[in-house]
Every structure is written in C-alpha cells, then in structure tokens.
mmCIF file of C-alpha atoms and ligand atoms in Angstrom:
data_model
loop_
_atom_site.group_PDB
_atom_site.id
_atom_site.type_symbol
_atom_site.label_atom_id
_atom_site.label_comp_id
_atom_site.label_asym_id
_atom_site.label_seq_id
_atom_site.Cartn_x
_atom_site.Cartn_y
_atom_site.Cartn_z
ATOM 1 C CA UNK A 1 1.930 23.339 -6.348
ATOM 2 C CA UNK A 2 0.595 20.577 -8.567
ATOM 3 C CA UNK A 3 1.365 16.943 -7.858
ATOM 4 C CA UNK A 4 4.514 16.425 -9.937
ATOM 5 C CA UNK A 5 6.073 19.578 -8.534
ATOM 6 C CA UNK A 6 5.284 18.489 -4.980
ATOM 7 C CA UNK A 7 6.827 15.093 -5.683
ATOM 8 C CA UNK A 8 10.131 16.679 -6.704
ATOM 9 C CA UNK A 9 10.316 19.473 -4.118
ATOM 10 C CA UNK A 10 7.851 18.680 -1.311
ATOM 11 C CA UNK A 11 9.255 18.296 2.191
ATOM 12 C CA UNK A 12 12.867 19.064 1.169
ATOM 13 C CA UNK A 13 15.006 20.438 4.020
ATOM 14 C CA UNK A 14 18.472 21.639 3.055
ATOM 15 C CA UNK A 15 21.472 21.707 5.366
ATOM 16 C CA UNK A 16 23.934 24.636 5.533
ATOM 17 C CA UNK A 17 25.638 23.198 2.413
ATOM 18 C CA UNK A 18 22.615 23.725 0.171
ATOM 19 C CA UNK A 19 22.901 20.252 -1.347
ATOM 20 C CA UNK A 20 20.762 19.762 -4.486
ATOM 21 C CA UNK A 21 19.749 16.181 -3.766
ATOM 22 C CA UNK A 22 18.188 15.408 -0.389
ATOM 23 C CA UNK A 23 20.801 14.598 2.262
ATOM 24 C CA UNK A 24 20.878 11.221 4.009
ATOM 25 C CA UNK A 25 21.191 11.972 7.701
ATOM 26 C CA UNK A 26 22.546 8.530 8.496
ATOM 27 C CA UNK A 27 22.648 9.154 12.210
ATOM 28 C CA UNK A 28 20.894 7.450 15.079
ATOM 29 C CA UNK A 29 21.451 10.300 17.527
ATOM 30 C CA UNK A 30 21.863 14.088 17.806
ATOM 31 C CA UNK A 31 24.290 16.191 19.878
ATOM 32 C CA UNK A 32 23.000 19.059 22.017
ATOM 33 C CA UNK A 33 24.662 22.443 22.617
ATOM 34 C CA UNK A 34 24.136 22.240 26.378
ATOM 35 C CA UNK A 35 22.381 20.219 29.071
ATOM 36 C CA UNK A 36 19.728 22.934 29.098
ATOM 37 C CA UNK A 37 18.937 22.420 25.394
ATOM 38 C CA UNK A 38 18.908 18.623 25.879
ATOM 39 C CA UNK A 39 16.480 19.046 28.774
ATOM 40 C CA UNK A 40 14.254 21.364 26.750
ATOM 41 C CA UNK A 41 14.204 19.013 23.774
ATOM 42 C CA UNK A 42 13.214 16.038 25.942
ATOM 43 C CA UNK A 43 10.352 18.075 27.437
ATOM 44 C CA UNK A 44 9.094 18.956 23.977
ATOM 45 C CA UNK A 45 10.979 18.593 20.681
ATOM 46 C CA UNK A 46 10.056 21.412 18.274
ATOM 47 C CA UNK A 47 9.928 21.352 14.474
ATOM 48 C CA UNK A 48 13.254 20.082 13.103
ATOM 49 C CA UNK A 49 14.442 19.044 16.541
ATOM 50 C CA UNK A 50 15.348 15.390 16.914
ATOM 51 C CA UNK A 51 16.344 13.120 19.789
ATOM 52 C CA UNK A 52 16.807 9.607 18.461
ATOM 53 C CA UNK A 53 16.203 8.051 15.043
ATOM 54 C CA UNK A 54 13.543 5.657 16.349
ATOM 55 C CA UNK A 55 11.555 8.826 17.279
ATOM 56 C CA UNK A 56 12.335 10.734 14.103
ATOM 57 C CA UNK A 57 15.124 11.776 11.703
ATOM 58 C CA UNK A 58 15.411 14.647 9.202
ATOM 59 C CA UNK A 59 15.569 12.398 6.105
ATOM 60 C CA UNK A 60 12.644 10.310 7.353
ATOM 61 C CA UNK A 61 10.718 13.526 8.068
ATOM 62 C CA UNK A 62 11.278 14.705 4.465
ATOM 63 C CA UNK A 63 9.771 11.437 3.227
ATOM 64 C CA UNK A 64 6.799 11.716 5.606
ATOM 65 C CA UNK A 65 6.054 15.257 4.486
ATOM 66 C CA UNK A 66 6.366 14.450 0.769
ATOM 67 C CA UNK A 67 4.076 11.403 0.865
ATOM 68 C CA UNK A 68 1.550 13.216 3.105
ATOM 69 C CA UNK A 69 1.464 16.014 0.482
ATOM 70 C CA UNK A 70 0.796 13.490 -2.279
ATOM 71 C CA UNK A 71 -2.003 11.770 -0.354
ATOM 72 C CA UNK A 72 -3.416 15.074 0.925
ATOM 73 C CA UNK A 73 -3.281 14.107 4.604
ATOM 74 C CA UNK A 74 -2.111 16.381 7.421
ATOM 75 C CA UNK A 75 0.675 14.081 8.534
ATOM 76 C CA UNK A 76 2.332 10.678 8.208
ATOM 77 C CA UNK A 77 4.547 8.268 10.134
ATOM 78 C CA UNK A 78 7.127 6.275 8.152
ATOM 79 C CA UNK A 79 7.618 2.635 9.106
ATOM 80 C CA UNK A 80 10.181 -0.097 8.514
ATOM 81 C CA UNK A 81 7.864 -2.056 6.189
ATOM 82 C CA UNK A 82 4.301 -2.070 4.924
ATOM 83 C CA UNK A 83 3.423 -4.593 7.608
ATOM 84 C CA UNK A 84 4.803 -2.343 10.370
ATOM 85 C CA UNK A 85 2.406 0.294 8.991
ATOM 86 C CA UNK A 86 -0.642 -2.015 8.944
ATOM 87 C CA UNK A 87 0.179 -3.333 12.428
ATOM 88 C CA UNK A 88 0.890 0.169 13.753
ATOM 89 C CA UNK A 89 -2.303 1.695 12.372
ATOM 90 C CA UNK A 90 -4.437 -1.039 13.946
ATOM 91 C CA UNK A 91 -2.699 -1.822 17.236
ATOM 92 C CA UNK A 92 -1.991 1.807 18.152
ATOM 93 C CA UNK A 93 -5.726 2.593 18.229
ATOM 94 C CA UNK A 94 -7.236 -0.684 19.515
ATOM 95 C CA UNK A 95 -7.585 -2.242 22.950
ATOM 96 C CA UNK A 96 -9.092 -5.369 24.478
ATOM 97 C CA UNK A 97 -12.865 -5.431 24.076
ATOM 98 C CA UNK A 98 -12.849 -3.538 20.761
ATOM 99 C CA UNK A 99 -14.441 -4.931 17.613
ATOM 100 C CA UNK A 100 -13.070 -4.630 14.064
ATOM 101 C CA UNK A 101 -14.746 -5.410 10.748
ATOM 102 C CA UNK A 102 -12.388 -6.420 7.949
ATOM 103 C CA UNK A 103 -12.643 -7.485 4.337
ATOM 104 C CA UNK A 104 -11.742 -11.161 3.926
ATOM 105 C CA UNK A 105 -9.609 -10.766 0.777
ATOM 106 C CA UNK A 106 -6.338 -9.535 2.291
ATOM 107 C CA UNK A 107 -2.581 -9.681 1.746
ATOM 108 C CA UNK A 108 -1.436 -12.771 3.707
ATOM 109 C CA UNK A 109 0.356 -10.915 6.508
ATOM 110 C CA UNK A 110 -2.563 -8.480 6.946
ATOM 111 C CA UNK A 111 -4.854 -11.486 7.352
ATOM 112 C CA UNK A 112 -2.455 -12.926 9.962
ATOM 113 C CA UNK A 113 -2.637 -9.743 12.073
ATOM 114 C CA UNK A 114 -6.438 -9.625 11.958
ATOM 115 C CA UNK A 115 -7.063 -13.359 12.285
ATOM 116 C CA UNK A 116 -4.258 -14.476 14.620
ATOM 117 C CA UNK A 117 -2.743 -11.539 16.506
ATOM 118 C CA UNK A 118 -5.563 -9.112 17.375
ATOM 119 C CA UNK A 119 -7.821 -11.834 18.870
ATOM 120 C CA UNK A 120 -4.979 -12.887 21.227
ATOM 121 C CA UNK A 121 -5.242 -9.436 22.806
ATOM 122 C CA UNK A 122 -9.015 -9.445 23.140
ATOM 123 C CA UNK A 123 -9.948 -7.672 19.907
ATOM 124 C CA UNK A 124 -12.799 -9.382 18.085
ATOM 125 C CA UNK A 125 -12.674 -9.356 14.270
ATOM 126 C CA UNK A 126 -15.578 -10.023 11.910
ATOM 127 C CA UNK A 127 -14.683 -10.795 8.283
ATOM 128 C CA UNK A 128 -16.960 -9.788 5.409
ATOM 129 C CA UNK A 129 -16.969 -9.924 1.623
ATOM 130 C CA UNK A 130 -15.530 -6.444 1.087
ATOM 131 C CA UNK A 131 -17.425 -5.894 -2.166
ATOM 132 C CA UNK A 132 -20.832 -6.373 -0.474
ATOM 133 C CA UNK A 133 -21.993 -3.225 1.380
ATOM 134 C CA UNK A 134 -24.868 -5.152 2.991
ATOM 135 C CA UNK A 135 -22.319 -7.374 4.769
ATOM 136 C CA UNK A 136 -20.434 -4.323 6.101
ATOM 137 C CA UNK A 137 -23.733 -2.841 7.273
ATOM 138 C CA UNK A 138 -24.706 -6.032 9.092
ATOM 139 C CA UNK A 139 -21.286 -6.500 10.711
ATOM 140 C CA UNK A 140 -20.752 -2.989 12.154
ATOM 141 C CA UNK A 141 -21.876 -2.868 15.826
ATOM 142 C CA UNK A 142 -21.955 -0.264 18.619
ATOM 143 C CA UNK A 143 -18.588 -1.558 19.936
ATOM 144 C CA UNK A 144 -16.936 -1.510 16.477
ATOM 145 C CA UNK A 145 -13.844 0.684 16.606
ATOM 146 C CA UNK A 146 -12.396 0.322 13.096
ATOM 147 C CA UNK A 147 -13.024 -1.103 9.633
ATOM 148 C CA UNK A 148 -10.069 -2.347 7.595
ATOM 149 C CA UNK A 149 -9.799 -3.272 3.923
ATOM 150 C CA UNK A 150 -7.575 -3.212 0.864
ATOM 151 C CA UNK A 151 -9.248 -0.845 -1.598
ATOM 152 C CA UNK A 152 -8.224 -3.167 -4.471
ATOM 153 C CA UNK A 153 -7.870 -6.799 -3.435
ATOM 154 C CA UNK A 154 -4.951 -9.087 -4.224
ATOM 155 C CA UNK A 155 -4.938 -10.934 -6.641
ATOM 156 C CA UNK A 156 -8.518 -10.652 -7.942
ATOM 157 C CA UNK A 157 -8.389 -6.825 -8.156
ATOM 158 C CA UNK A 158 -11.926 -6.526 -6.776
ATOM 159 C CA UNK A 159 -12.601 -2.982 -5.594
ATOM 160 C CA UNK A 160 -14.038 -2.097 -2.211
ATOM 161 C CA UNK A 161 -16.283 0.975 -2.386
ATOM 162 C CA UNK A 162 -14.442 3.358 -0.023
ATOM 163 C CA UNK A 163 -17.269 5.912 -0.045
ATOM 164 C CA UNK A 164 -19.928 3.272 0.646
ATOM 165 C CA UNK A 165 -18.055 1.596 3.507
ATOM 166 C CA UNK A 166 -17.059 4.976 5.004
ATOM 167 C CA UNK A 167 -20.690 6.150 5.011
ATOM 168 C CA UNK A 168 -21.728 3.068 7.029
ATOM 169 C CA UNK A 169 -18.688 3.306 9.330
ATOM 170 C CA UNK A 170 -18.993 7.032 10.032
ATOM 171 C CA UNK A 171 -22.689 6.733 10.865
ATOM 172 C CA UNK A 172 -21.457 4.618 13.793
ATOM 173 C CA UNK A 173 -18.358 6.683 14.673
ATOM 174 C CA UNK A 174 -16.047 3.959 13.321
ATOM 175 C CA UNK A 175 -12.523 4.751 12.017
ATOM 176 C CA UNK A 176 -11.922 3.766 8.374
ATOM 177 C CA UNK A 177 -8.428 2.333 7.745
ATOM 178 C CA UNK A 178 -7.594 1.646 4.087
ATOM 179 C CA UNK A 179 -4.614 -0.363 2.799
ATOM 180 C CA UNK A 180 -4.318 1.423 -0.523
ATOM 181 C CA UNK A 181 -1.272 -0.310 -2.072
ATOM 182 C CA UNK A 182 -2.899 -1.591 -5.284
ATOM 183 C CA UNK A 183 -4.693 1.735 -5.888
ATOM 184 C CA UNK A 184 -1.342 3.596 -5.492
ATOM 185 C CA UNK A 185 -0.976 7.091 -3.987
ATOM 186 C CA UNK A 186 -0.957 8.504 -7.554
ATOM 187 C CA UNK A 187 -4.642 7.708 -8.123
ATOM 188 C CA UNK A 188 -5.820 7.689 -4.519
ATOM 189 C CA UNK A 189 -8.555 10.086 -3.452
ATOM 190 C CA UNK A 190 -9.226 7.926 -0.407
ATOM 191 C CA UNK A 191 -9.359 10.835 2.022
ATOM 192 C CA UNK A 192 -12.092 12.751 0.166
ATOM 193 C CA UNK A 193 -13.898 9.422 -0.312
ATOM 194 C CA UNK A 194 -14.059 8.963 3.462
ATOM 195 C CA UNK A 195 -10.928 7.131 4.607
ATOM 196 C CA UNK A 196 -9.601 8.348 7.961
ATOM 197 C CA UNK A 197 -6.284 6.514 7.820
ATOM 198 C CA UNK A 198 -4.446 5.414 4.665
ATOM 199 C CA UNK A 199 -1.654 2.848 4.797
ATOM 200 C CA UNK A 200 0.928 2.014 2.111
ATOM 201 C CA UNK A 201 3.626 -0.546 1.705
ATOM 202 C CA UNK A 202 6.262 1.787 0.228
ATOM 203 C CA UNK A 203 8.088 -1.354 -0.906
ATOM 204 C CA UNK A 204 5.747 -1.385 -3.902
ATOM 205 C CA UNK A 205 5.083 1.599 -6.214
ATOM 206 C CA UNK A 206 6.699 4.225 -3.945
ATOM 207 C CA UNK A 207 10.144 2.623 -4.233
ATOM 208 C CA UNK A 208 9.135 1.047 -7.527
ATOM 209 C CA UNK A 209 12.607 -0.293 -8.135
ATOM 210 C CA UNK A 210 12.759 -3.270 -5.778
ATOM 211 C CA UNK A 211 15.421 -1.884 -3.420
ATOM 212 C CA UNK A 212 13.969 -1.410 0.052
ATOM 213 C CA UNK A 213 11.174 -2.364 2.434
ATOM 214 C CA UNK A 214 9.182 0.529 3.846
ATOM 215 C CA UNK A 215 5.723 1.717 4.775
ATOM 216 C CA UNK A 216 3.751 4.731 5.894
ATOM 217 C CA UNK A 217 0.654 5.505 7.984
ATOM 218 C CA UNK A 218 -1.170 8.657 6.834
ATOM 219 C CA UNK A 219 -3.894 10.572 8.690
ATOM 220 C CA UNK A 220 -4.682 13.653 10.727
ATOM 221 C CA UNK A 221 -1.907 15.315 12.725
ATOM 222 C CA UNK A 222 -3.784 14.369 15.874
ATOM 223 C CA UNK A 223 -4.023 10.661 14.980
ATOM 224 C CA UNK A 224 -0.445 10.386 13.693
ATOM 225 C CA UNK A 225 1.275 12.279 16.503
ATOM 226 C CA UNK A 226 -0.927 11.314 19.478
ATOM 227 C CA UNK A 227 -1.944 7.727 18.620
ATOM 228 C CA UNK A 228 0.489 6.294 16.048
ATOM 229 C CA UNK A 229 3.791 7.954 16.994
ATOM 230 C CA UNK A 230 3.879 6.890 20.683
ATOM 231 C CA UNK A 231 3.188 3.287 19.681
ATOM 232 C CA UNK A 232 5.660 3.191 16.788
ATOM 233 C CA UNK A 233 8.539 5.016 18.451
ATOM 234 C CA UNK A 234 8.421 2.790 21.522
ATOM 235 C CA UNK A 235 7.946 -0.520 19.688
ATOM 236 C CA UNK A 236 10.705 -0.161 17.101
ATOM 237 C CA UNK A 237 8.989 -0.161 13.713
ATOM 238 C CA UNK A 238 10.458 3.158 12.529
ATOM 239 C CA UNK A 239 11.958 3.640 9.055
ATOM 240 C CA UNK A 240 15.732 3.896 8.568
ATOM 241 C CA UNK A 241 17.137 7.169 7.136
ATOM 242 C CA UNK A 242 18.707 5.305 4.218
ATOM 243 C CA UNK A 243 15.361 3.753 3.295
ATOM 244 C CA UNK A 244 13.675 7.161 3.554
ATOM 245 C CA UNK A 245 16.233 8.598 1.129
ATOM 246 C CA UNK A 246 15.640 5.810 -1.415
ATOM 247 C CA UNK A 247 11.890 6.381 -1.105
ATOM 248 C CA UNK A 248 12.234 10.167 -1.505
ATOM 249 C CA UNK A 249 13.907 9.422 -4.840
ATOM 250 C CA UNK A 250 11.111 6.957 -5.624
ATOM 251 C CA UNK A 251 8.505 9.648 -4.979
ATOM 252 C CA UNK A 252 10.206 11.999 -7.465
ATOM 253 C CA UNK A 253 9.283 9.650 -10.321
ATOM 254 C CA UNK A 254 6.228 7.784 -8.996
ATOM 255 C CA UNK A 255 3.692 9.784 -10.994
ATOM 256 C CA UNK A 256 5.557 9.213 -14.285
ATOM 257 C CA UNK A 257 6.136 5.523 -13.576
ATOM 258 C CA UNK A 258 2.665 4.621 -12.357
ATOM 259 C CA UNK A 259 0.913 6.400 -15.240
ATOM 260 C CA UNK A 260 3.132 4.570 -17.766
ATOM 261 C CA UNK A 261 2.549 1.259 -15.958
ATOM 262 C CA UNK A 262 -1.211 1.847 -15.975
ATOM 263 C CA UNK A 263 -1.293 2.632 -19.710
ATOM 264 C CA UNK A 264 0.607 -0.611 -20.405
ATOM 265 C CA UNK A 265 -1.656 -2.608 -18.061
ATOM 266 C CA UNK A 266 -4.701 -1.324 -19.961
ATOM 267 C CA UNK A 267 -3.074 -2.301 -23.284
ATOM 268 C CA UNK A 268 -2.243 -5.803 -21.985
ATOM 269 C CA UNK A 269 -5.745 -6.354 -20.571
ATOM 270 C CA UNK A 270 -7.285 -5.327 -23.916
ATOM 271 C CA UNK A 271 -4.851 -7.513 -25.877
ATOM 272 C CA UNK A 272 -5.616 -10.686 -23.894
ATOM 273 C CA UNK A 273 -9.377 -10.183 -23.395
ATOM 274 C CA UNK A 274 -11.213 -12.848 -25.399
ATOM 275 C CA UNK A 275 -7.995 -14.803 -26.168
ATOM 276 C CA UNK A 276 -8.719 -18.514 -26.716
ATOM 277 C CA UNK A 277 -6.361 -19.577 -23.873
ATOM 278 C CA UNK A 278 -7.838 -17.109 -21.390
ATOM 279 C CA UNK A 279 -10.939 -17.888 -19.299
ATOM 280 C CA UNK A 280 -11.141 -14.488 -17.545
ATOM 281 C CA UNK A 281 -9.206 -11.227 -17.519
ATOM 282 C CA UNK A 282 -9.523 -9.428 -14.196
ATOM 283 C CA UNK A 283 -8.826 -5.731 -14.809
ATOM 284 C CA UNK A 284 -11.084 -2.931 -13.527
ATOM 285 C CA UNK A 285 -10.134 -0.788 -16.555
ATOM 286 C CA UNK A 286 -11.993 -3.076 -18.962
ATOM 287 C CA UNK A 287 -15.484 -1.915 -19.915
ATOM 288 C CA UNK A 288 -16.656 -5.515 -19.454
ATOM 289 C CA UNK A 289 -15.527 -5.525 -15.802
ATOM 290 C CA UNK A 290 -18.380 -5.775 -13.293
ATOM 291 C CA UNK A 291 -16.959 -2.854 -11.269
ATOM 292 C CA UNK A 292 -16.071 -0.587 -14.204
ATOM 293 C CA UNK A 293 -18.400 2.186 -12.957
ATOM 294 C CA UNK A 294 -17.008 1.993 -9.408
ATOM 295 C CA UNK A 295 -13.466 2.075 -10.810
ATOM 296 C CA UNK A 296 -14.280 5.270 -12.727
ATOM 297 C CA UNK A 297 -15.724 6.905 -9.604
ATOM 298 C CA UNK A 298 -13.018 5.771 -7.217
ATOM 299 C CA UNK A 299 -9.747 5.736 -9.213
ATOM 300 C CA UNK A 300 -10.479 6.820 -12.767
ATOM 301 C CA UNK A 301 -8.161 4.143 -14.195
ATOM 302 C CA UNK A 302 -7.658 0.383 -13.933
ATOM 303 C CA UNK A 303 -4.268 0.505 -12.171
ATOM 304 C CA UNK A 304 -0.962 -1.285 -12.712
ATOM 305 C CA UNK A 305 -2.018 -4.891 -12.026
ATOM 306 C CA UNK A 306 -3.740 -7.335 -14.400
ATOM 307 C CA UNK A 307 -4.814 -10.854 -13.424
ATOM 308 C CA UNK A 308 -5.290 -13.456 -16.150
ATOM 309 C CA UNK A 309 -7.110 -16.728 -15.523
ATOM 310 C CA UNK A 310 -5.818 -19.336 -17.964
ATOM 311 C CA UNK A 311 -8.410 -21.819 -19.166
ATOM 312 C CA UNK A 312 -5.965 -24.740 -18.862
ATOM 313 C CA UNK A 313 -5.462 -24.451 -15.082
ATOM 314 C CA UNK A 314 -2.098 -24.878 -13.319
ATOM 315 C CA UNK A 315 -0.385 -26.659 -16.244
ATOM 316 C CA UNK A 316 -1.260 -23.820 -18.604
ATOM 317 C CA UNK A 317 -0.279 -21.196 -16.023
ATOM 318 C CA UNK A 318 3.138 -22.816 -15.504
ATOM 319 C CA UNK A 319 3.672 -23.214 -19.280
ATOM 320 C CA UNK A 320 2.795 -19.520 -19.673
ATOM 321 C CA UNK A 321 5.226 -18.502 -16.907
ATOM 322 C CA UNK A 322 8.005 -20.688 -18.339
ATOM 323 C CA UNK A 323 7.540 -19.133 -21.788
ATOM 324 C CA UNK A 324 7.802 -15.489 -20.635
ATOM 325 C CA UNK A 325 10.984 -13.793 -21.830
ATOM 326 C CA UNK A 326 10.680 -10.179 -20.672
ATOM 327 C CA UNK A 327 8.313 -10.528 -17.720
ATOM 328 C CA UNK A 328 10.049 -11.976 -14.630
ATOM 329 C CA UNK A 329 8.629 -14.540 -12.207
ATOM 330 C CA UNK A 330 8.563 -12.998 -8.728
ATOM 331 C CA UNK A 331 6.124 -11.925 -6.036
ATOM 332 C CA UNK A 332 6.923 -8.209 -5.688
ATOM 333 C CA UNK A 333 4.626 -5.682 -7.357
ATOM 334 C CA UNK A 334 4.607 -2.079 -8.442
ATOM 335 C CA UNK A 335 8.156 -2.479 -9.754
ATOM 336 C CA UNK A 336 9.741 -0.943 -12.876
ATOM 337 C CA UNK A 337 10.273 -4.527 -14.019
ATOM 338 C CA UNK A 338 7.163 -6.452 -15.080
ATOM 339 C CA UNK A 339 6.496 -9.414 -12.799
ATOM 340 C CA UNK A 340 4.257 -12.483 -13.029
ATOM 341 C CA UNK A 341 3.060 -14.407 -9.958
ATOM 342 C CA UNK A 342 1.118 -17.675 -9.620
ATOM 343 C CA UNK A 343 -0.811 -16.956 -6.381
ATOM 344 C CA UNK A 344 -2.108 -20.511 -5.797
ATOM 345 C CA UNK A 345 1.398 -21.975 -5.457
ATOM 346 C CA UNK A 346 3.153 -18.963 -3.875
ATOM 347 C CA UNK A 347 1.528 -15.989 -2.130
ATOM 348 C CA UNK A 348 -1.738 -17.816 -1.395
ATOM 349 C CA UNK A 349 -0.305 -21.329 -0.957
ATOM 350 C CA UNK A 350 -1.151 -21.463 2.763
ATOM 351 C CA UNK A 351 -4.894 -20.969 2.186
ATOM 352 C CA UNK A 352 -7.131 -24.027 1.971
ATOM 353 C CA UNK A 353 -8.678 -24.984 -1.387
ATOM 354 C CA UNK A 354 -12.051 -23.751 -0.055
ATOM 355 C CA UNK A 355 -10.603 -20.389 1.029
ATOM 356 C CA UNK A 356 -8.963 -19.890 -2.352
ATOM 357 C CA UNK A 357 -12.167 -20.860 -4.142
ATOM 358 C CA UNK A 358 -14.216 -18.404 -2.058
ATOM 359 C CA UNK A 359 -11.761 -15.620 -2.977
ATOM 360 C CA UNK A 360 -11.866 -16.512 -6.690
ATOM 361 C CA UNK A 361 -8.230 -17.658 -6.772
ATOM 362 C CA UNK A 362 -8.148 -20.468 -9.317
ATOM 363 C CA UNK A 363 -5.225 -22.720 -10.348
ATOM 364 C CA UNK A 364 -5.054 -20.951 -13.721
ATOM 365 C CA UNK A 365 -4.769 -17.457 -12.240
ATOM 366 C CA UNK A 366 -1.608 -15.478 -13.024
ATOM 367 C CA UNK A 367 -1.142 -12.009 -11.509
ATOM 368 C CA UNK A 368 0.815 -9.524 -13.597
ATOM 369 C CA UNK A 369 2.442 -6.442 -12.120
ATOM 370 C CA UNK A 370 3.072 -4.280 -15.163
ATOM 371 C CA UNK A 371 6.393 -2.417 -15.287
ATOM 372 C CA UNK A 372 7.773 0.477 -17.305
ATOM 373 C CA UNK A 373 9.228 -1.485 -20.233
ATOM 374 C CA UNK A 374 8.008 -0.610 -23.735
ATOM 375 C CA UNK A 375 4.338 -1.651 -23.885
ATOM 376 C CA UNK A 376 4.776 -3.266 -27.330
ATOM 377 C CA UNK A 377 7.445 -5.595 -25.909
ATOM 378 C CA UNK A 378 5.223 -6.501 -22.968
ATOM 379 C CA UNK A 379 2.151 -7.254 -25.101
ATOM 380 C CA UNK A 380 4.276 -9.302 -27.533
ATOM 381 C CA UNK A 381 5.878 -11.276 -24.681
ATOM 382 C CA UNK A 382 2.532 -12.065 -23.076
ATOM 383 C CA UNK A 383 0.893 -13.070 -26.362
ATOM 384 C CA UNK A 384 3.787 -15.389 -27.318
ATOM 385 C CA UNK A 385 3.707 -16.959 -23.830
ATOM 386 C CA UNK A 386 -0.058 -17.477 -24.123
ATOM 387 C CA UNK A 387 0.478 -19.176 -27.475
ATOM 388 C CA UNK A 388 3.099 -21.437 -25.860
ATOM 389 C CA UNK A 389 0.746 -22.298 -22.967
HETATM 390 C C1 PLP B 401 3.110 -5.791 0.177
HETATM 391 C C2 PLP B 401 1.855 -5.456 0.854
HETATM 392 C C3 PLP B 401 1.819 -5.262 2.250
HETATM 393 C C4 PLP B 401 3.030 -5.445 3.124
HETATM 394 O O1 PLP B 401 4.090 -4.622 2.798
HETATM 395 P P1 PLP B 401 5.624 -4.975 3.120
HETATM 396 O O2 PLP B 401 6.342 -3.748 2.707
HETATM 397 O O3 PLP B 401 5.969 -6.204 2.339
HETATM 398 O O4 PLP B 401 5.709 -5.243 4.590
HETATM 399 C C5 PLP B 401 0.608 -4.935 2.827
HETATM 400 N N1 PLP B 401 -0.511 -4.816 2.090
HETATM 401 C C6 PLP B 401 -0.512 -4.986 0.751
HETATM 402 C C7 PLP B 401 -1.787 -4.819 -0.004
HETATM 403 C C8 PLP B 401 0.663 -5.319 0.091
HETATM 404 O O5 PLP B 401 0.654 -5.492 -1.227
#
C-alpha cells in the first residue's frame, strides 16, 4: 500500500458489527470469560488481548499501528502528550551515570527535561549547537548513551543533519532520538537517515485541528515493547482511547493537509522575501537559505512553518500581529488554521536575552504556522499586515 492508502486503512480493527469508521473503545478495563483466561492474559497478553487501558486499548493500538506504518518503524507507543513521549523515550532508556548529548535549540519543555530533570537523577547532559557536526563529534564520549535533537528547530527552522549526527553517534554505539515535529511524519525519512527512535507531539500536524494533546514514541519492536512500554504503562503517560480516535481521523487527512500547508508556506516565504519591512525570512525551502541543500536531502521541501524577522523589532512585530485578519495569534502549530506567534514574548519569554540572542531569536521574529486556508488569502493577509507594520 502507498502512503495515503495506509493512512486511511492502516491498523483498522473492526468489531463484530463491521463499523465503517474506527470504533472508540472508551473502556478502561476488559472482562474475561473465566479465571483461567484472566490468569493466562496476565502471564502474557497476546495480540488483541488487553488488560487495562494504561497498558493498551484497541483504539489506541489502531493509532499506534497506523502512525508506525507512516513512519516506517516496527512499532510505536502512544502517549498522553508530546512531552510524555519525549520524557518516555529518554527516561525509559537512561540511568544514573549515563551521558546525553543534546542540541541546544529545543522546545521549552524538552529543554526543561534535559537541563533540569535528567541531571537530578544523575544523567549528565552536554548541549551543542545542533547544526555544527564538529560540536556533536567533540561532545560524544564512551559513556554517551543517547543523542537528542529536534530535526528542525523552533522557531529558527534550522535543520539538524540527521544522517551526519547518526553517523557520529552510531560509530560510538549511541542511540539517536529525534523529535521530528516540525519535519512532520509526512516528509520524514528519519529512520533511513539513521534515527533509532522518532518522537512526535501528535498535538501538532497529526491532529492538525487543535482538538487534543497526544504523542507517540516510534522505534523497533524490541525498544518499544521492552524499554518504552514497561516505563510508560507503569508511570501513567498512556494515551486515552478518545484521543487515539481523534488522531486516527487526523492521520486519514494528514498527507493532504501537510502538503497543502507546505505549498502555501513556500508561497508566503517567496512573497515576503526581500520585502522592505522584512530583515530575514527563515524558510528552508528558499533557494537563498543556507541549508537549502540539506533540506533537499533530508526532507525535500521547506515544511509548514515560516519565520519572518521584521526589521522594526518588537513594535513592528506587534503592529504586524495586530493587523492580521485571517491568521490567528496563538502558540499551537501544524493546525488547519494559520497561526502567528511572537516567540520572544511568549514561547521563549523565560530565556535570558543572551540565550535568545545565541539561538537567533530576535525581538522582530514572528513564527508563522501555515494552515489550509486558500493560499491567496494568506499571502494577501500577510502582505497587508506587513504594510501596516
Ligand atoms: C509541541 C512540541 C512538543 C510537546 O508536545 P505536547 O503535545 O505539547 O506535549 C515537543 N516538541 C516539539 C518540537 C513541539 O513542537
């Protein structure tokens, strides 16, 4: 089956009623025919045998199988949020005395886990500039257990070379864990490029309609079932069946949505490049982008996010945001609705001025998550807001 077919049919399990749409098994528990069958299931639950929704549920299993098919991994574990997935992927495989190398440009909560939580339990973390392979090379040591990075950083959209980092990591037997949210599972080829574990916040493009929080950890059957599952099922970060059902519906349309969003993002980036009010357009799909060649190798497209650095700083950025009529001001991303964010005053407010400067987050920077509205309306809205700024 090709991708779009898998996204509509993959993982579907029908009950005796033959329902067309996937059923929501909104149940926490399961009844057994006899004490003997309960005993047998607790010794070892087979395929399609469940015990308790924290351990697994048929609707959640459908979601895990469908997203694993899309990513091309053997298996997946669905989690209550993207952060439960990031935490689960890392903590399930690490122990005191281990060393981790991480890119510095991270989603705020990812940074909190690596900077504040892991060190409390004796895991040492070295931060590097993710775009600089020499820094990865220098930081990886004999006791390094994992490397962690976002393949496309927020909000500067800098790419980390998955193949390059994986080559250095694998030469030292280090596990490569990639947070691939901005690259999206539609364009991801992270596994063939060397990632061992791929993590998504399903809250973003997978739902794509702003309804639920969810996440998923994807990897080999061995890693998911022997390392991730015991940790997740005993610590409570499992996905709810209702969320899994919403996300199954999200997966049906993700390919169509993300490709439309990407085409509009490319059109917006081209329309604003060189505009008098714009100091920099950060979009890997522009030929002028420093990582254009890496983008072509790794993703093939520029993705659904465009960051615009307004020459007039915060005042211009706020005037731009206030003038937008179609694009909403919010901090979600990957949604059907186009969204603008001012990272300095919202998502990256807690960083110091020096930290923001070192990550390239200026006061004029506005991050756009491009939705599925008509591209002409989006370009017109952004150009009129730039004029007003
Ligand atoms: C949103 C996001 C997360 C966290 O996901 P939640 O679903 O909000 O918990 C992690 N990493 C990246 C890159 C994100 O964009």
